[in-house]
PDB file of C-alpha atoms in Angstrom:
ATOM      1  CA  UNK T   1      19.458  41.010  12.627  1.00  0.00           C
ATOM      2  CA  UNK T   2      17.042  38.959  10.912  1.00  0.00           C
ATOM      3  CA  UNK T   3      17.611  35.209  10.375  1.00  0.00           C
ATOM      4  CA  UNK T   4      15.651  33.432   8.018  1.00  0.00           C
ATOM      5  CA  UNK T   5      14.651  29.750   9.422  1.00  0.00           C
ATOM      6  CA  UNK T   6      13.843  27.383   6.569  1.00  0.00           C
ATOM      7  CA  UNK T   7       9.879  26.111   7.410  1.00  0.00           C
ATOM      8  CA  UNK T   8       9.313  22.353   6.783  1.00  0.00           C
ATOM      9  CA  UNK T   9       6.495  20.911   6.026  1.00  0.00           C
ATOM     10  CA  UNK T  10       5.112  18.081   8.044  1.00  0.00           C
ATOM     11  CA  UNK T  11       5.210  15.938   5.184  1.00  0.00           C
ATOM     12  CA  UNK T  12       8.927  16.643   4.530  1.00  0.00           C
ATOM     13  CA  UNK T  13       9.481  16.147   8.385  1.00  0.00           C
ATOM     14  CA  UNK T  14       8.209  12.304   8.100  1.00  0.00           C
ATOM     15  CA  UNK T  15       9.575  11.512   4.540  1.00  0.00           C
ATOM     16  CA  UNK T  16      11.980   8.511   4.514  1.00  0.00           C
ATOM     17  CA  UNK T  17      13.520   5.913   2.132  1.00  0.00           C
ATOM     18  CA  UNK T  18      13.554   3.210   4.198  1.00  0.00           C
ATOM     19  CA  UNK T  19      10.772   1.136   5.474  1.00  0.00           C
ATOM     20  CA  UNK T  20      10.483  -2.240   8.377  1.00  0.00           C
ATOM     21  CA  UNK T  21      14.216  -0.748   9.554  1.00  0.00           C
ATOM     22  CA  UNK T  22      15.973  -2.368   6.716  1.00  0.00           C
ATOM     23  CA  UNK T  23      14.188  -2.142   3.086  1.00  0.00           C
ATOM     24  CA  UNK T  24      13.867   0.562   0.781  1.00  0.00           C
ATOM     25  CA  UNK T  25      10.597   1.989   0.548  1.00  0.00           C
ATOM     26  CA  UNK T  26      10.679   1.127  -3.611  1.00  0.00           C
ATOM     27  CA  UNK T  27      11.373  -2.437  -2.230  1.00  0.00           C
ATOM     28  CA  UNK T  28       8.813  -2.579   0.762  1.00  0.00           C
ATOM     29  CA  UNK T  29       6.110  -1.504  -1.906  1.00  0.00           C
ATOM     30  CA  UNK T  30       6.961  -3.979  -4.431  1.00  0.00           C
ATOM     31  CA  UNK T  31       6.704  -6.331  -1.655  1.00  0.00           C
ATOM     32  CA  UNK T  32       3.170  -5.186  -0.494  1.00  0.00           C
ATOM     33  CA  UNK T  33       2.234  -5.039  -4.055  1.00  0.00           C
ATOM     34  CA  UNK T  34       3.057  -8.897  -4.466  1.00  0.00           C
ATOM     35  CA  UNK T  35       1.951 -10.151  -1.110  1.00  0.00           C
ATOM     36  CA  UNK T  36      -2.046  -8.457  -2.193  1.00  0.00           C
ATOM     37  CA  UNK T  37      -1.672  -9.850  -5.360  1.00  0.00           C
ATOM     38  CA  UNK T  38      -1.239 -13.279  -4.139  1.00  0.00           C
ATOM     39  CA  UNK T  39      -3.625 -12.607  -1.363  1.00  0.00           C
ATOM     40  CA  UNK T  40      -6.220 -11.976  -4.007  1.00  0.00           C
ATOM     41  CA  UNK T  41      -5.184 -14.324  -6.201  1.00  0.00           C
ATOM     42  CA  UNK T  42      -5.960 -17.044  -3.716  1.00  0.00           C
ATOM     43  CA  UNK T  43      -9.748 -15.550  -2.992  1.00  0.00           C
ATOM     44  CA  UNK T  44     -10.351 -15.375  -6.754  1.00  0.00           C
ATOM     45  CA  UNK T  45      -9.503 -18.930  -7.216  1.00  0.00           C
ATOM     46  CA  UNK T  46     -11.754 -19.577  -4.107  1.00  0.00           C
ATOM     47  CA  UNK T  47     -14.639 -17.981  -5.671  1.00  0.00           C
ATOM     48  CA  UNK T  48     -14.244 -19.417  -8.997  1.00  0.00           C
ATOM     49  CA  UNK T  49     -14.086 -22.740  -7.230  1.00  0.00           C
ATOM     50  CA  UNK T  50     -17.019 -22.033  -5.563  1.00  0.00           C
ATOM     51  CA  UNK T  51     -19.063 -20.645  -8.501  1.00  0.00           C
ATOM     52  CA  UNK T  52     -18.200 -23.654 -10.373  1.00  0.00           C
ATOM     53  CA  UNK T  53     -19.634 -26.133  -8.486  1.00  0.00           C
ATOM     54  CA  UNK T  54     -22.200 -23.431  -6.266  1.00  0.00           C
ATOM     55  CA  UNK T  55     -24.245 -26.785  -4.447  1.00  0.00           C
ATOM     56  CA  UNK T  56     -21.038 -27.956  -2.590  1.00  0.00           C
ATOM     57  CA  UNK T  57     -20.052 -24.152  -1.306  1.00  0.00           C
ATOM     58  CA  UNK T  58     -23.250 -22.869  -1.170  1.00  0.00           C
ATOM     59  CA  UNK T  59     -23.924 -21.325   2.249  1.00  0.00           C
ATOM     60  CA  UNK T  60     -27.668 -21.079   3.379  1.00  0.00           C
ATOM     61  CA  UNK T  61     -29.448 -19.033   6.131  1.00  0.00           C
ATOM     62  CA  UNK T  62     -30.006 -22.312   7.816  1.00  0.00           C
ATOM     63  CA  UNK T  63     -26.142 -22.753   8.689  1.00  0.00           C
ATOM     64  CA  UNK T  64     -25.578 -19.373   9.961  1.00  0.00           C
ATOM     65  CA  UNK T  65     -29.197 -18.497  11.488  1.00  0.00           C
ATOM     66  CA  UNK T  66     -29.870 -15.773   9.513  1.00  0.00           C
ATOM     67  CA  UNK T  67     -32.742 -15.173   7.721  1.00  0.00           C
ATOM     68  CA  UNK T  68     -31.373 -14.156   4.220  1.00  0.00           C
ATOM     69  CA  UNK T  69     -28.826 -16.218   2.028  1.00  0.00           C
ATOM     70  CA  UNK T  70     -25.252 -14.560   2.648  1.00  0.00           C
ATOM     71  CA  UNK T  71     -23.420 -16.020  -0.236  1.00  0.00           C
ATOM     72  CA  UNK T  72     -25.033 -16.091  -3.293  1.00  0.00           C
ATOM     73  CA  UNK T  73     -24.321 -16.542  -6.870  1.00  0.00           C
ATOM     74  CA  UNK T  74     -24.645 -12.054  -7.475  1.00  0.00           C
ATOM     75  CA  UNK T  75     -22.884 -11.615  -4.346  1.00  0.00           C
ATOM     76  CA  UNK T  76     -19.906 -14.369  -5.460  1.00  0.00           C
ATOM     77  CA  UNK T  77     -19.598 -12.457  -9.084  1.00  0.00           C
ATOM     78  CA  UNK T  78     -19.496  -9.061  -7.588  1.00  0.00           C
ATOM     79  CA  UNK T  79     -16.497 -10.444  -5.291  1.00  0.00           C
ATOM     80  CA  UNK T  80     -14.728 -12.278  -7.963  1.00  0.00           C
ATOM     81  CA  UNK T  81     -14.866  -8.768  -9.869  1.00  0.00           C
ATOM     82  CA  UNK T  82     -13.439  -6.946  -6.965  1.00  0.00           C
ATOM     83  CA  UNK T  83     -10.419  -9.324  -6.280  1.00  0.00           C
ATOM     84  CA  UNK T  84      -9.514  -9.312 -10.087  1.00  0.00           C
ATOM     85  CA  UNK T  85      -9.903  -5.119  -9.957  1.00  0.00           C
ATOM     86  CA  UNK T  86      -7.348  -5.895  -6.723  1.00  0.00           C
ATOM     87  CA  UNK T  87      -4.961  -7.867  -8.612  1.00  0.00           C
ATOM     88  CA  UNK T  88      -4.754  -5.288 -11.353  1.00  0.00           C
ATOM     89  CA  UNK T  89      -4.371  -2.248  -8.750  1.00  0.00           C
ATOM     90  CA  UNK T  90      -1.312  -3.897  -6.902  1.00  0.00           C
ATOM     91  CA  UNK T  91       0.081  -5.027 -10.273  1.00  0.00           C
ATOM     92  CA  UNK T  92      -0.357  -1.394 -11.285  1.00  0.00           C
ATOM     93  CA  UNK T  93       1.567  -0.473  -8.157  1.00  0.00           C
ATOM     94  CA  UNK T  94       4.309  -3.616  -8.540  1.00  0.00           C
ATOM     95  CA  UNK T  95       5.138  -2.178 -11.954  1.00  0.00           C
ATOM     96  CA  UNK T  96       4.990   1.278 -11.032  1.00  0.00           C
ATOM     97  CA  UNK T  97       7.535   1.114  -8.028  1.00  0.00           C
ATOM     98  CA  UNK T  98       9.947  -1.427 -10.362  1.00  0.00           C
ATOM     99  CA  UNK T  99      10.274   0.758 -13.472  1.00  0.00           C
ATOM    100  CA  UNK T 100       9.953   4.510 -11.686  1.00  0.00           C
ATOM    101  CA  UNK T 101       6.228   5.443 -12.692  1.00  0.00           C
ATOM    102  CA  UNK T 102       5.090   7.278 -10.323  1.00  0.00           C
ATOM    103  CA  UNK T 103       1.342   7.361 -11.648  1.00  0.00           C
ATOM    104  CA  UNK T 104       0.939   3.736 -11.599  1.00  0.00           C
ATOM    105  CA  UNK T 105       1.163   3.831  -7.678  1.00  0.00           C
ATOM    106  CA  UNK T 106      -1.669   6.571  -7.447  1.00  0.00           C
ATOM    107  CA  UNK T 107      -4.417   3.897  -7.218  1.00  0.00           C
ATOM    108  CA  UNK T 108      -2.961   1.315  -4.755  1.00  0.00           C
ATOM    109  CA  UNK T 109      -2.421   4.692  -2.470  1.00  0.00           C
ATOM    110  CA  UNK T 110      -6.089   5.814  -2.989  1.00  0.00           C
ATOM    111  CA  UNK T 111      -6.864   2.192  -1.952  1.00  0.00           C
ATOM    112  CA  UNK T 112      -4.922   2.274   0.909  1.00  0.00           C
ATOM    113  CA  UNK T 113      -6.435   5.625   2.042  1.00  0.00           C
ATOM    114  CA  UNK T 114      -9.790   3.793   1.190  1.00  0.00           C
ATOM    115  CA  UNK T 115      -9.453   0.801   3.635  1.00  0.00           C
ATOM    116  CA  UNK T 116      -8.110   2.937   6.215  1.00  0.00           C
ATOM    117  CA  UNK T 117     -11.202   4.933   6.068  1.00  0.00           C
ATOM    118  CA  UNK T 118     -13.155   1.983   6.464  1.00  0.00           C
ATOM    119  CA  UNK T 119     -11.657   0.445   9.532  1.00  0.00           C
ATOM    120  CA  UNK T 120     -11.727   3.927  11.113  1.00  0.00           C
ATOM    121  CA  UNK T 121     -15.630   4.140  10.462  1.00  0.00           C
ATOM    122  CA  UNK T 122     -15.605   0.624  12.313  1.00  0.00           C
ATOM    123  CA  UNK T 123     -13.636   1.896  15.348  1.00  0.00           C
ATOM    124  CA  UNK T 124     -16.152   4.596  15.586  1.00  0.00           C
ATOM    125  CA  UNK T 125     -19.170   2.769  15.244  1.00  0.00           C
ATOM    126  CA  UNK T 126     -17.954   0.030  17.974  1.00  0.00           C
ATOM    127  CA  UNK T 127     -17.644   3.532  20.160  1.00  0.00           C
ATOM    128  CA  UNK T 128     -20.935   4.975  19.454  1.00  0.00           C
ATOM    129  CA  UNK T 129     -22.801   1.914  19.318  1.00  0.00           C
ATOM    130  CA  UNK T 130     -21.526  -0.786  21.377  1.00  0.00           C
ATOM    131  CA  UNK T 131     -24.496  -2.975  21.602  1.00  0.00           C
ATOM    132  CA  UNK T 132     -23.473  -4.246  18.095  1.00  0.00           C
ATOM    133  CA  UNK T 133     -20.847  -6.548  19.215  1.00  0.00           C
ATOM    134  CA  UNK T 134     -23.214  -8.454  21.294  1.00  0.00           C
ATOM    135  CA  UNK T 135     -25.391  -8.399  18.264  1.00  0.00           C
ATOM    136  CA  UNK T 136     -23.064  -9.635  16.043  1.00  0.00           C
ATOM    137  CA  UNK T 137     -22.100 -12.626  18.623  1.00  0.00           C
ATOM    138  CA  UNK T 138     -25.978 -13.842  18.866  1.00  0.00           C
ATOM    139  CA  UNK T 139     -25.917 -14.466  14.826  1.00  0.00           C
ATOM    140  CA  UNK T 140     -22.758 -16.469  14.889  1.00  0.00           C
ATOM    141  CA  UNK T 141     -23.541 -20.554  14.623  1.00  0.00           C
ATOM    142  CA  UNK T 142     -24.055 -22.449  17.814  1.00  0.00           C
ATOM    143  CA  UNK T 143     -20.694 -24.600  17.133  1.00  0.00           C
ATOM    144  CA  UNK T 144     -18.351 -21.406  16.769  1.00  0.00           C
ATOM    145  CA  UNK T 145     -15.388 -21.835  18.901  1.00  0.00           C
ATOM    146  CA  UNK T 146     -15.214 -19.962  22.041  1.00  0.00           C
ATOM    147  CA  UNK T 147     -18.622 -18.242  21.354  1.00  0.00           C
ATOM    148  CA  UNK T 148     -19.896 -18.851  24.706  1.00  0.00           C
ATOM    149  CA  UNK T 149     -16.950 -17.898  26.221  1.00  0.00           C
ATOM    150  CA  UNK T 150     -16.808 -14.354  24.286  1.00  0.00           C
ATOM    151  CA  UNK T 151     -20.306 -13.901  24.840  1.00  0.00           C
ATOM    152  CA  UNK T 152     -19.880 -13.960  28.654  1.00  0.00           C
ATOM    153  CA  UNK T 153     -17.383 -11.270  28.778  1.00  0.00           C
ATOM    154  CA  UNK T 154     -18.799  -7.669  29.759  1.00  0.00           C
ATOM    155  CA  UNK T 155     -19.901  -5.148  26.961  1.00  0.00           C
ATOM    156  CA  UNK T 156     -16.898  -2.862  28.156  1.00  0.00           C
ATOM    157  CA  UNK T 157     -14.111  -5.562  28.201  1.00  0.00           C
ATOM    158  CA  UNK T 158     -15.425  -6.676  24.764  1.00  0.00           C
ATOM    159  CA  UNK T 159     -15.450  -3.209  23.362  1.00  0.00           C
ATOM    160  CA  UNK T 160     -12.332  -2.456  24.933  1.00  0.00           C
ATOM    161  CA  UNK T 161     -10.480  -5.737  23.301  1.00  0.00           C
ATOM    162  CA  UNK T 162     -12.260  -5.276  19.743  1.00  0.00           C
ATOM    163  CA  UNK T 163     -10.884  -1.450  20.322  1.00  0.00           C
ATOM    164  CA  UNK T 164      -7.512  -2.468  20.779  1.00  0.00           C
ATOM    165  CA  UNK T 165      -7.332  -5.209  18.037  1.00  0.00           C
ATOM    166  CA  UNK T 166      -8.738  -2.505  15.402  1.00  0.00           C
ATOM    167  CA  UNK T 167      -6.354   0.035  16.530  1.00  0.00           C
ATOM    168  CA  UNK T 168      -3.329  -2.267  16.014  1.00  0.00           C
ATOM    169  CA  UNK T 169      -5.062  -2.623  12.870  1.00  0.00           C
ATOM    170  CA  UNK T 170      -5.045   0.680  11.786  1.00  0.00           C
ATOM    171  CA  UNK T 171      -1.790   1.402  13.379  1.00  0.00           C
ATOM    172  CA  UNK T 172       0.048  -0.935  10.827  1.00  0.00           C
ATOM    173  CA  UNK T 173      -2.146   0.094   7.640  1.00  0.00           C
ATOM    174  CA  UNK T 174      -1.346   3.771   8.482  1.00  0.00           C
ATOM    175  CA  UNK T 175       2.439   2.469   8.472  1.00  0.00           C
ATOM    176  CA  UNK T 176       1.634   0.907   5.005  1.00  0.00           C
ATOM    177  CA  UNK T 177       0.365   4.173   3.876  1.00  0.00           C
ATOM    178  CA  UNK T 178       3.110   6.360   4.635  1.00  0.00           C
ATOM    179  CA  UNK T 179       5.753   3.410   3.126  1.00  0.00           C
ATOM    180  CA  UNK T 180       3.835   3.872  -0.034  1.00  0.00           C
ATOM    181  CA  UNK T 181       3.225   7.837   0.113  1.00  0.00           C
ATOM    182  CA  UNK T 182       7.189   8.038   0.530  1.00  0.00           C
ATOM    183  CA  UNK T 183       7.787   5.537  -2.497  1.00  0.00           C
ATOM    184  CA  UNK T 184       5.271   7.564  -4.318  1.00  0.00           C
ATOM    185  CA  UNK T 185       7.478  10.865  -3.481  1.00  0.00           C
ATOM    186  CA  UNK T 186      10.715   9.107  -4.036  1.00  0.00           C
ATOM    187  CA  UNK T 187       9.830   8.093  -7.619  1.00  0.00           C
ATOM    188  CA  UNK T 188       8.423  11.521  -8.102  1.00  0.00           C
ATOM    189  CA  UNK T 189      11.736  12.936  -7.392  1.00  0.00           C
ATOM    190  CA  UNK T 190      13.971  10.393  -9.330  1.00  0.00           C
ATOM    191  CA  UNK T 191      11.851  11.274 -12.479  1.00  0.00           C
ATOM    192  CA  UNK T 192      12.008  15.106 -11.608  1.00  0.00           C
ATOM    193  CA  UNK T 193      16.382  14.863 -11.095  1.00  0.00           C
ATOM    194  CA  UNK T 194      16.411  12.546 -14.550  1.00  0.00           C
ATOM    195  CA  UNK T 195      14.848  15.784 -16.731  1.00  0.00           C
ATOM    196  CA  UNK T 196      17.424  17.393 -19.258  1.00  0.00           C
ATOM    197  CA  UNK T 197      18.535  20.625 -18.240  1.00  0.00           C
ATOM    198  CA  UNK T 198      19.247  23.494 -20.747  1.00  0.00           C
ATOM    199  CA  UNK T 199      21.904  26.089 -20.029  1.00  0.00           C
ATOM    200  CA  UNK T 200      21.485  28.943 -22.236  1.00  0.00           C
ATOM    201  CA  UNK T 201      24.307  31.699 -22.919  1.00  0.00           C
ATOM    202  CA  UNK T 202      24.589  34.768 -25.105  1.00  0.00           C
ATOM    203  CA  UNK T 203      25.236  32.879 -28.072  1.00  0.00           C
ATOM    204  CA  UNK T 204      24.555  28.992 -27.714  1.00  0.00           C
ATOM    205  CA  UNK T 205      22.181  26.527 -26.258  1.00  0.00           C
ATOM    206  CA  UNK T 206      23.482  23.608 -24.126  1.00  0.00           C
ATOM    207  CA  UNK T 207      21.698  20.191 -23.119  1.00  0.00           C
ATOM    208  CA  UNK T 208      23.135  18.875 -20.403  1.00  0.00           C
ATOM    209  CA  UNK T 209      22.255  15.026 -19.703  1.00  0.00           C
ATOM    210  CA  UNK T 210      20.804  13.533 -16.340  1.00  0.00           C
ATOM    211  CA  UNK T 211      23.226  13.156 -13.339  1.00  0.00           C
ATOM    212  CA  UNK T 212      23.031   9.093 -13.741  1.00  0.00           C
ATOM    213  CA  UNK T 213      23.588   9.062 -17.216  1.00  0.00           C
ATOM    214  CA  UNK T 214      26.840  11.253 -16.957  1.00  0.00           C
ATOM    215  CA  UNK T 215      28.399   9.540 -14.286  1.00  0.00           C
ATOM    216  CA  UNK T 216      27.780   6.187 -16.002  1.00  0.00           C
ATOM    217  CA  UNK T 217      29.644   6.855 -19.277  1.00  0.00           C
ATOM    218  CA  UNK T 218      33.370   5.525 -19.172  1.00  0.00           C
ATOM    219  CA  UNK T 219      36.042   8.066 -19.078  1.00  0.00           C
ATOM    220  CA  UNK T 220      38.489   8.329 -21.968  1.00  0.00           C
ATOM    221  CA  UNK T 221      41.884   6.954 -21.759  1.00  0.00           C
ATOM    222  CA  UNK T 222      44.113   9.948 -20.872  1.00  0.00           C
ATOM    223  CA  UNK T 223      46.532  11.623 -23.061  1.00  0.00           C
ATOM    224  CA  UNK T 224      50.142  10.159 -23.103  1.00  0.00           C
ATOM    225  CA  UNK T 225      52.408  12.224 -20.583  1.00  0.00           C
ATOM    226  CA  UNK T 226      54.716  14.710 -21.695  1.00  0.00           C
ATOM    227  CA  UNK T 227      57.870  12.603 -21.210  1.00  0.00           C
ATOM    228  CA  UNK T 228      56.817   9.896 -22.817  1.00  0.00           C
ATOM    229  CA  UNK T 229      55.695  11.826 -25.877  1.00  0.00           C
ATOM    230  CA  UNK T 230      59.515  13.308 -25.921  1.00  0.00           C
ATOM    231  CA  UNK T 231      61.257   9.931 -25.475  1.00  0.00           C
ATOM    232  CA  UNK T 232      59.147   8.494 -28.560  1.00  0.00           C
ATOM    233  CA  UNK T 233      59.993  11.503 -30.523  1.00  0.00           C
TER     234      UNK T 233
END
């Protein structure tokens, strides 16, 4: 006797409507979007302040022992545009999670995937080229805190410490990606459940409202009982 086994996809296996042990995925996505908006708003405010007074906030190559200017007006304008775009993307995700608009969450999810890929590439580059950490330490200014202590460590120890740090960041970002993805699936499911259903018979077609609307409709007052009606008569 054959028995049919229901096959579950890996996406359904990891699907959950809760995040951070107590929050709903909608609430978590809204909090995450607002947090990213605040961070990028602070960065944008700092960049605009630096652009308004370039002589005070301009960092030259002599300060960082480098041959090139690291923060000129063009780079600051590009960074300001990126911060403004990030504020827009995070605002769209917050609005989409609040108003149950799944399409508005997609740009923020794509940004998370891109950010995760960049961090993964950094980890791979450190494994392939471990000497880049020492080169980066030599480029730091002499007054950088704990520069000599960190440079005195062995190359293998530095690689392990940096990989452990980046691994924690990648794991945390992967968890946030899963939360936003679960929120997208939840919002998409809610949108699909609110589609009006048609029940067709041989002669009539009935339009059924969504379940939430039908539940929210107050019940009508029940008719008087037979005993009460007979007494009044």
